[in-house]
mmCIF file of N, CA and C in Angstrom:
data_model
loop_
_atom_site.group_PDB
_atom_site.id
_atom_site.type_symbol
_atom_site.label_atom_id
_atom_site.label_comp_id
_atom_site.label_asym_id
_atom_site.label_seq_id
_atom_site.Cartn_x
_atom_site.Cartn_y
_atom_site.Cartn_z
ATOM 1 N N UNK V 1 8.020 82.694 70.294
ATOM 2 C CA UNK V 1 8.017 84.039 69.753
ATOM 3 C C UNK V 1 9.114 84.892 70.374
ATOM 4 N N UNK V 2 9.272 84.933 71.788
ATOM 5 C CA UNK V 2 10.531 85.223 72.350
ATOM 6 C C UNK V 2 11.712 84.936 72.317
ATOM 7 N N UNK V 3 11.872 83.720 71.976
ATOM 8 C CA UNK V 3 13.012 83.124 71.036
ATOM 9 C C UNK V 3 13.607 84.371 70.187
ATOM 10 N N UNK V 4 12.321 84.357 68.993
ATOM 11 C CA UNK V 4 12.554 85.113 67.647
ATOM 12 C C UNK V 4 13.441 86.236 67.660
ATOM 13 N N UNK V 5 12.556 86.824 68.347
ATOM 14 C CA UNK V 5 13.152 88.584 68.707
ATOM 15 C C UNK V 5 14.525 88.524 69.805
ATOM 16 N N UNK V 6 14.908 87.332 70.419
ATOM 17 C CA UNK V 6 15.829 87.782 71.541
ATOM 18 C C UNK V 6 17.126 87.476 70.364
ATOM 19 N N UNK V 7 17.024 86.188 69.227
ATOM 20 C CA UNK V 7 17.750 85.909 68.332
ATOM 21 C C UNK V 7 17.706 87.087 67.304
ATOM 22 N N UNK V 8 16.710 87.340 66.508
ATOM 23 C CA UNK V 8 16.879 88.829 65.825
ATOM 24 C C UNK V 8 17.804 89.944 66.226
ATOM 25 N N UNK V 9 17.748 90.208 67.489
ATOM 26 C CA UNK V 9 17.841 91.655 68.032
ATOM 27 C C UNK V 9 19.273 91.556 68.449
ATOM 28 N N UNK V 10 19.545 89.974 69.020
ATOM 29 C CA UNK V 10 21.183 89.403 68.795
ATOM 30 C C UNK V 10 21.874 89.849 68.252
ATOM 31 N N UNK V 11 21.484 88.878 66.860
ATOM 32 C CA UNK V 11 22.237 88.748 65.245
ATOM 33 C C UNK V 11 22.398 90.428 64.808
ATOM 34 N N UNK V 12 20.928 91.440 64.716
ATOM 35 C CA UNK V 12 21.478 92.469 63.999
ATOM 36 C C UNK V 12 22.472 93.563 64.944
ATOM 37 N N UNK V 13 22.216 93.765 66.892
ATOM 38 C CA UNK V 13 23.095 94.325 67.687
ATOM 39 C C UNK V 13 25.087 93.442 67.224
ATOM 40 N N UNK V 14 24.835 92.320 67.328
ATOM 41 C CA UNK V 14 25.994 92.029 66.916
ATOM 42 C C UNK V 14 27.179 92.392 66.425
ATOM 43 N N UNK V 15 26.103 92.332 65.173
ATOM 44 C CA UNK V 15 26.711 92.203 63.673
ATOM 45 C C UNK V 15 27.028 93.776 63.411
ATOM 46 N N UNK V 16 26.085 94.964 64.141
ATOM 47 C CA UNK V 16 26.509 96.199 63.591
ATOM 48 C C UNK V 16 27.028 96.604 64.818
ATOM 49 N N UNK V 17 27.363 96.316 65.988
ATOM 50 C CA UNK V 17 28.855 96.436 66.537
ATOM 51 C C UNK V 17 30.008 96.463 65.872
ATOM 52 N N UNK V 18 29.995 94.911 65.181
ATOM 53 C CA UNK V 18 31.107 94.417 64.557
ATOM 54 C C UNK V 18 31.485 95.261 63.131
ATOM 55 N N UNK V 19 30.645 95.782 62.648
ATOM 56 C CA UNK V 19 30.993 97.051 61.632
ATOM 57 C C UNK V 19 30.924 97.914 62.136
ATOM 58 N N UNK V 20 30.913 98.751 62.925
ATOM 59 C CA UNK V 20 31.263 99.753 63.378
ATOM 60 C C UNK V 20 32.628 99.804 63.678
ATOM 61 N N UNK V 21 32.715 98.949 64.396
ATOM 62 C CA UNK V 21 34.446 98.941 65.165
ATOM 63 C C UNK V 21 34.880 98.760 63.919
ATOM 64 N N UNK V 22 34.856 98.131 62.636
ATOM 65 C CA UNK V 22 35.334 98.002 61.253
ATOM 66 C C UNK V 22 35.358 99.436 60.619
ATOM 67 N N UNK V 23 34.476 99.986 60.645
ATOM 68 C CA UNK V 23 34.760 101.265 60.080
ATOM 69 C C UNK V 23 35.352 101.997 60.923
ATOM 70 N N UNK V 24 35.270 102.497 62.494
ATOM 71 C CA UNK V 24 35.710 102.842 63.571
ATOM 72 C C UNK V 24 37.563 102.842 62.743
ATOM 73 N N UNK V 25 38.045 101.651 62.550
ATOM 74 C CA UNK V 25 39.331 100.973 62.786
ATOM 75 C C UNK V 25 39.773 101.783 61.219
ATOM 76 N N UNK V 26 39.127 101.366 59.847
ATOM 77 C CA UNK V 26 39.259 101.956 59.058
ATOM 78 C C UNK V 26 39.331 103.372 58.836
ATOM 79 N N UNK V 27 38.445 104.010 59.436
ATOM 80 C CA UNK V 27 38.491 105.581 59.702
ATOM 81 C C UNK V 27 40.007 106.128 60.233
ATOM 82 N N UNK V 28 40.374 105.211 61.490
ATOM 83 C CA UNK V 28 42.157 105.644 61.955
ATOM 84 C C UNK V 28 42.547 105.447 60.570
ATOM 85 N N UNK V 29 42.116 104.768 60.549
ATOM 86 C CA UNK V 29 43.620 104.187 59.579
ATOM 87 C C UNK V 29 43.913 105.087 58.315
ATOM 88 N N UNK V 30 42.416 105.503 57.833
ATOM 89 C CA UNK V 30 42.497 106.577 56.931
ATOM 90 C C UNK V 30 42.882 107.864 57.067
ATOM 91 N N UNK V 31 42.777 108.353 58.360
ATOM 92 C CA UNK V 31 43.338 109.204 58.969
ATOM 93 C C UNK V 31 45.188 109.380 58.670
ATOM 94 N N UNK V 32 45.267 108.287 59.388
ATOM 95 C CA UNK V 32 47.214 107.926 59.279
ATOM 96 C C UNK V 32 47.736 108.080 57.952
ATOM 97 N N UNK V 33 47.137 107.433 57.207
ATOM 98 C CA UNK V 33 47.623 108.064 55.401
ATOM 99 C C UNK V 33 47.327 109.370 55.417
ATOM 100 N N UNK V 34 45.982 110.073 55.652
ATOM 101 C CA UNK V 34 45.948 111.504 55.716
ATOM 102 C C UNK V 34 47.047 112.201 56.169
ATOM 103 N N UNK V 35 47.321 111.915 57.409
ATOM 104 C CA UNK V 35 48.507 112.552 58.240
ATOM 105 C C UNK V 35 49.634 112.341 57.319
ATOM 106 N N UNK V 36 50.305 111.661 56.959
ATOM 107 C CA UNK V 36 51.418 111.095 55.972
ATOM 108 C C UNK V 36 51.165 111.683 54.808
ATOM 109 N N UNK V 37 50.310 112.341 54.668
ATOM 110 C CA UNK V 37 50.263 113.035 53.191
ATOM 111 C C UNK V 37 50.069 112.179 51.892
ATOM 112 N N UNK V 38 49.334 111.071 52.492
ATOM 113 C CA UNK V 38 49.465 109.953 51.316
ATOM 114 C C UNK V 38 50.172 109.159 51.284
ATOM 115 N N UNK V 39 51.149 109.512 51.630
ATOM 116 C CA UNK V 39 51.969 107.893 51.470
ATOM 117 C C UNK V 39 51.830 106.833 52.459
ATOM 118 N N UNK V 40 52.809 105.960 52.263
ATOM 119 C CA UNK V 40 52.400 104.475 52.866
ATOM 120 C C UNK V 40 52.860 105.152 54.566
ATOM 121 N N UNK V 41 51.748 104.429 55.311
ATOM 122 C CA UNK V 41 52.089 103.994 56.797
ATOM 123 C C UNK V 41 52.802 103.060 57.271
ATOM 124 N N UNK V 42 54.050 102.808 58.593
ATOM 125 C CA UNK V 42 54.547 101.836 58.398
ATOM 126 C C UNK V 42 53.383 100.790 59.066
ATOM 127 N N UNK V 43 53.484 99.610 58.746
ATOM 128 C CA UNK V 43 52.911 98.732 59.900
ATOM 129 C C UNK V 43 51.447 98.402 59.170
ATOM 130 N N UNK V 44 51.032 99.502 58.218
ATOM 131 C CA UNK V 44 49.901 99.310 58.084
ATOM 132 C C UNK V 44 48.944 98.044 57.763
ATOM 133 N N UNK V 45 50.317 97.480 56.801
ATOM 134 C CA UNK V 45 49.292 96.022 55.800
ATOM 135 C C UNK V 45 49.239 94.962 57.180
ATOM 136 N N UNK V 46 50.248 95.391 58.013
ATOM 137 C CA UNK V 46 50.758 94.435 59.363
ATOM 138 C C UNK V 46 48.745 94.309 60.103
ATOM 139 N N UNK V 47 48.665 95.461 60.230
ATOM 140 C CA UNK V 47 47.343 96.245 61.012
ATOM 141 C C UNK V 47 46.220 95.743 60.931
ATOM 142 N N UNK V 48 46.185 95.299 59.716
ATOM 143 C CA UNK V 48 45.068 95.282 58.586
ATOM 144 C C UNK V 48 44.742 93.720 58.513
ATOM 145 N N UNK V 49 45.794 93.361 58.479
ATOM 146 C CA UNK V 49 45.689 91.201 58.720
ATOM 147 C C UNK V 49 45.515 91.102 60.000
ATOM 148 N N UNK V 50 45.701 92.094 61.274
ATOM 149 C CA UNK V 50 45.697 91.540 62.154
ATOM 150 C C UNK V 50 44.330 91.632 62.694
ATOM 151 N N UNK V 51 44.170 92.943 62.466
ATOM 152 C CA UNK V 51 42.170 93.072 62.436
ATOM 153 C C UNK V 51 41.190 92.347 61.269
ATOM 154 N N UNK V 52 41.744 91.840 60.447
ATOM 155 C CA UNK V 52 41.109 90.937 59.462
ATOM 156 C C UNK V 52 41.095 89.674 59.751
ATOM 157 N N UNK V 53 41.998 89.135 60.310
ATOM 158 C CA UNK V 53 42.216 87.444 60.495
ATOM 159 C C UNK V 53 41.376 87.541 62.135
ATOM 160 N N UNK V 54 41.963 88.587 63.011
ATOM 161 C CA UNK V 54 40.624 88.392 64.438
ATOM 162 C C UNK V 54 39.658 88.364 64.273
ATOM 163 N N UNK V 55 39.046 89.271 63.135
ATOM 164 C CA UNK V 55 37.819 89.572 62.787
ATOM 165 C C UNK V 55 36.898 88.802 62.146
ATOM 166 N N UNK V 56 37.665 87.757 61.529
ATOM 167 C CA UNK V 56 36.870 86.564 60.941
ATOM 168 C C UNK V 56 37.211 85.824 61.179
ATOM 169 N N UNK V 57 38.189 85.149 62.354
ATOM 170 C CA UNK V 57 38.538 84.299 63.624
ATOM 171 C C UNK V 57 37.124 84.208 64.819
ATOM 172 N N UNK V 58 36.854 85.209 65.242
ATOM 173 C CA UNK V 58 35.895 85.301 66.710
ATOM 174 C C UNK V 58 34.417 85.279 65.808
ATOM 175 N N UNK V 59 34.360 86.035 64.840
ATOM 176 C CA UNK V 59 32.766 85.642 64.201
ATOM 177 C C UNK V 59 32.138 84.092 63.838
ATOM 178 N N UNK V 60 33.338 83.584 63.597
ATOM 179 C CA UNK V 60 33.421 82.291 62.991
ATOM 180 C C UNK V 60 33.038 81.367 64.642
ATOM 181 N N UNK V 61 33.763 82.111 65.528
ATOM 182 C CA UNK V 61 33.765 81.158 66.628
ATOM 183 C C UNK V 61 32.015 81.786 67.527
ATOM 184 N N UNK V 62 31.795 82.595 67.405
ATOM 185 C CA UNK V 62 30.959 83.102 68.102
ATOM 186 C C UNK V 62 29.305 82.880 67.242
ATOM 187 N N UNK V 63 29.598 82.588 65.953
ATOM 188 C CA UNK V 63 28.794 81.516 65.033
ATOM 189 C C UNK V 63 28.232 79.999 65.691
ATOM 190 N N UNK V 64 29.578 79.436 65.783
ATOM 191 C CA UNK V 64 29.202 77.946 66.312
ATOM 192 C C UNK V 64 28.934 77.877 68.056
ATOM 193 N N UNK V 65 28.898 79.417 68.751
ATOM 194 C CA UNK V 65 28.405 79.356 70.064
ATOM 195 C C UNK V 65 26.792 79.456 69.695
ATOM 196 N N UNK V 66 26.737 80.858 68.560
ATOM 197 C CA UNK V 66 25.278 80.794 68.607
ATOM 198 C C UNK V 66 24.536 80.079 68.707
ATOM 199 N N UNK V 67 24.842 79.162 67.653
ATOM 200 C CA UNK V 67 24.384 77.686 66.741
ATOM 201 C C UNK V 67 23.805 77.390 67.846
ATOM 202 N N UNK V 68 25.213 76.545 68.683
ATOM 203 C CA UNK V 68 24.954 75.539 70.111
ATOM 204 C C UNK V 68 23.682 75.968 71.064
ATOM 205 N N UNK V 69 23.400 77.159 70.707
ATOM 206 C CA UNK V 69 22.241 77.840 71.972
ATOM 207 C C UNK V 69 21.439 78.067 71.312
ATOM 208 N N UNK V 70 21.341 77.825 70.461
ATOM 209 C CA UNK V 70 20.034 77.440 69.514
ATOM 210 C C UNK V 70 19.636 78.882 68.616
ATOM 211 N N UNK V 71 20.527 79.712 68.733
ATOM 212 C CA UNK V 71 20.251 81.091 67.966
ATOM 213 C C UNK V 71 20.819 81.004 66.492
ATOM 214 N N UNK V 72 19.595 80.285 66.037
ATOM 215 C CA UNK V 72 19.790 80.416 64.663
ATOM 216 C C UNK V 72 19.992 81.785 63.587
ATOM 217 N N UNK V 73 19.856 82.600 64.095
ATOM 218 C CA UNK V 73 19.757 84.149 62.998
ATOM 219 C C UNK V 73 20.943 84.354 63.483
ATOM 220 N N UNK V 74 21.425 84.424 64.605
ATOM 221 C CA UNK V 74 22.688 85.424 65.403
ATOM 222 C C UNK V 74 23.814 84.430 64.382
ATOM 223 N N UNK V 75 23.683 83.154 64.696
ATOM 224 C CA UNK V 75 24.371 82.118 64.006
ATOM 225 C C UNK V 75 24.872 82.314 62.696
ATOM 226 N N UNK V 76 23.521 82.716 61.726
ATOM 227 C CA UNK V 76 24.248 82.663 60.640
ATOM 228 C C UNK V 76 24.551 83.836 59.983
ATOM 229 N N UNK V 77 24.098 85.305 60.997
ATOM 230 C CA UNK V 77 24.786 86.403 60.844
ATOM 231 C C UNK V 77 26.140 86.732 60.948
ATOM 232 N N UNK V 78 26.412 85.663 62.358
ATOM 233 C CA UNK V 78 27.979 85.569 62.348
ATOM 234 C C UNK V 78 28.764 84.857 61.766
ATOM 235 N N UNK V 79 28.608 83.501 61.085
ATOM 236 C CA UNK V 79 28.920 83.171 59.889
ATOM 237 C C UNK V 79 29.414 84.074 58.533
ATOM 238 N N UNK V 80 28.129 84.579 58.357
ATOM 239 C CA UNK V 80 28.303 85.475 57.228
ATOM 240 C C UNK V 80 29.264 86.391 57.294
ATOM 241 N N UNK V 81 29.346 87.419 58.414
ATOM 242 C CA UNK V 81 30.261 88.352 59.052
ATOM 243 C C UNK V 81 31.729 87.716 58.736
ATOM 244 N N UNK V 82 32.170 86.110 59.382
ATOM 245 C CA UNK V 82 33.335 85.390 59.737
ATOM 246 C C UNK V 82 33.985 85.257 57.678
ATOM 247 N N UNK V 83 32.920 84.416 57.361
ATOM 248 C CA UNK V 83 32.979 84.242 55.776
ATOM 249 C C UNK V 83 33.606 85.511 55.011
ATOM 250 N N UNK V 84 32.925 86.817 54.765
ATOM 251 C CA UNK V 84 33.020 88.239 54.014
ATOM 252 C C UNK V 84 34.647 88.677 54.836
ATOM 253 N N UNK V 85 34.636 88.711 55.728
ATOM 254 C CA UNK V 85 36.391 89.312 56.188
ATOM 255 C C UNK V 85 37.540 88.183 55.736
ATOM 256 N N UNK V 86 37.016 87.174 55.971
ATOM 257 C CA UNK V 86 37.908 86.181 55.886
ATOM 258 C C UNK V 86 37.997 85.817 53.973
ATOM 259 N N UNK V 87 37.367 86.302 53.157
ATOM 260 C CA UNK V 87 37.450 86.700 51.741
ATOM 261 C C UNK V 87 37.952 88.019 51.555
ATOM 262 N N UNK V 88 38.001 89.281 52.444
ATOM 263 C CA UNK V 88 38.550 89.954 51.882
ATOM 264 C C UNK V 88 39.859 89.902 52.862
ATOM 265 N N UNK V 89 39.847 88.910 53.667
ATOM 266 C CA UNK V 89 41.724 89.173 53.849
ATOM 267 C C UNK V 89 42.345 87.837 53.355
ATOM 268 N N UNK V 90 42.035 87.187 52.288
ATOM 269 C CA UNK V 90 42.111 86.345 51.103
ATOM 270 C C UNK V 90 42.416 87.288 50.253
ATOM 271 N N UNK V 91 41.309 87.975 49.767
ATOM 272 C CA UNK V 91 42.140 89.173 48.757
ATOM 273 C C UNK V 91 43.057 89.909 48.638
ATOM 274 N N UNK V 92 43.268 90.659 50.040
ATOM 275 C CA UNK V 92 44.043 91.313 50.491
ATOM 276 C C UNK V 92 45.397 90.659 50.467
ATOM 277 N N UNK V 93 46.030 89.580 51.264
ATOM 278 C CA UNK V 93 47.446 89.026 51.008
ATOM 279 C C UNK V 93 47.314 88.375 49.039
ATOM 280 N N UNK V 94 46.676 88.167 49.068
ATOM 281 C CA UNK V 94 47.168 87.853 47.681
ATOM 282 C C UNK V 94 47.352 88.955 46.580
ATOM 283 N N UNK V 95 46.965 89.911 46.820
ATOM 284 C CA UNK V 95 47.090 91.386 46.065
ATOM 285 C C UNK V 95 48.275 91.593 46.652
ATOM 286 N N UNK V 96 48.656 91.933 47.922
ATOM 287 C CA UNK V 96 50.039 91.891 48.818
ATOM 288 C C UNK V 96 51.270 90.936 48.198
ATOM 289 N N UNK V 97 51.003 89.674 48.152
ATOM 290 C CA UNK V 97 52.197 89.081 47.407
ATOM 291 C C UNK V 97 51.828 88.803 46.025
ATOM 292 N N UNK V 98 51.248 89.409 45.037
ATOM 293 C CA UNK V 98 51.313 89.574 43.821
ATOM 294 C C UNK V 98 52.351 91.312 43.979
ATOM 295 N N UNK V 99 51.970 91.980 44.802
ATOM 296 C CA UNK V 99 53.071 92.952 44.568
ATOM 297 C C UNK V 99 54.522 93.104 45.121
ATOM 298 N N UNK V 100 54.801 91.778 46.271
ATOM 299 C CA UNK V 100 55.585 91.718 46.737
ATOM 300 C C UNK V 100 56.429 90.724 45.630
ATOM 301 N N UNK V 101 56.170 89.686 44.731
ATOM 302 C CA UNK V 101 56.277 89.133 43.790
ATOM 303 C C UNK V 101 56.904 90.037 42.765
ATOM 304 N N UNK V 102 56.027 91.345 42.188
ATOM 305 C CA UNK V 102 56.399 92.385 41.420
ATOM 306 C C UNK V 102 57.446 92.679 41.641
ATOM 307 N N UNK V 103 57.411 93.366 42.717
ATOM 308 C CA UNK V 103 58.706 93.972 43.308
ATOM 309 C C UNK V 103 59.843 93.081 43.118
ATOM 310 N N UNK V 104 60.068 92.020 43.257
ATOM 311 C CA UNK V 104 61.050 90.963 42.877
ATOM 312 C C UNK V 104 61.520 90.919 41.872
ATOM 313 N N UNK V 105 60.796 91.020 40.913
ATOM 314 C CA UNK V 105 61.332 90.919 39.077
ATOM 315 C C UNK V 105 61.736 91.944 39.182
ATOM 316 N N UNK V 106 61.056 93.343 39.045
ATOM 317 C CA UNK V 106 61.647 94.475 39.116
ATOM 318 C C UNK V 106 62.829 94.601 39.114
ATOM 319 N N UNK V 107 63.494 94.454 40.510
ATOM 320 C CA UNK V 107 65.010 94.370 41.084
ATOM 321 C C UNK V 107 65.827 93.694 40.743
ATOM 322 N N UNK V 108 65.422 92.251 40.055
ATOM 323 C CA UNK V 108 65.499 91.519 39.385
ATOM 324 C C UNK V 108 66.036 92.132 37.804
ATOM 325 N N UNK V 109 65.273 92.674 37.330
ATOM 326 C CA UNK V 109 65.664 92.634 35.821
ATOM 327 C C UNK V 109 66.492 94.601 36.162
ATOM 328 N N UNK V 110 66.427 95.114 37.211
ATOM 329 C CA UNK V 110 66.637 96.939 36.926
ATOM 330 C C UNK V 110 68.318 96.018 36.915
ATOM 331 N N UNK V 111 68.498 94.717 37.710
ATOM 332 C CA UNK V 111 70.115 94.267 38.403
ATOM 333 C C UNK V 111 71.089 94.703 36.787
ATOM 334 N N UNK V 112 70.138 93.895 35.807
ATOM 335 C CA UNK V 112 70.893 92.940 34.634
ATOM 336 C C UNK V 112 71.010 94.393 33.847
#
């Protein structure tokens, strides 16, 4: 029964650390376009893979620690956590070079 709750209380302290500092990180960041008046930040998309790929790098790894110690909930909270970032920074570069792609023809056809 102590098991249960020391794994429960794990998985959900974890996991809403790990969104917090996500929104925490997002909040700057929304800020910095604020400040800029809207327009692009430099560095930003840079920012954004780099807290996206850590972010579903260490969940992923801190998953298969759970596992090993037998914390099954923490386990597959952090899974889940590792999985959802690591799909949206899948989305993210590929929206990125579909417009970096764009941008190519563009310049491309404004040449001719």
């Amino acid at each position: 029964m102590l098991g249960w709750v020391v794994d429960l209380v794990l998985a959900v302290l974890v996991t809403g650390l790990e969104v917090a500092a996500l929104a925490l990180f997002w909040f700057r960041e929304s800020l910095k376009v604020w400040a800029a008046q809207g327009s692009s930040v430099p560095g930003g998309t840079r920012r954004i893979v780099v807290v996206l790929g850590v972010g579903s790098a260490l969940p992923g790894l801190a998953a298969v620690g759970f596992y090993e110690v037998d914390l099954r909930a923490a386990a597959v909270s952090q899974a889940l956590v590792a999985s959802v970032l690591g799909s949206i920074l899948v989305l993210g570069l590929a929206t990125e070079a579909g417009r970096w792609i764009s941008r190519g023809r563009r310049k491309r056809s404004a040449e001719r």
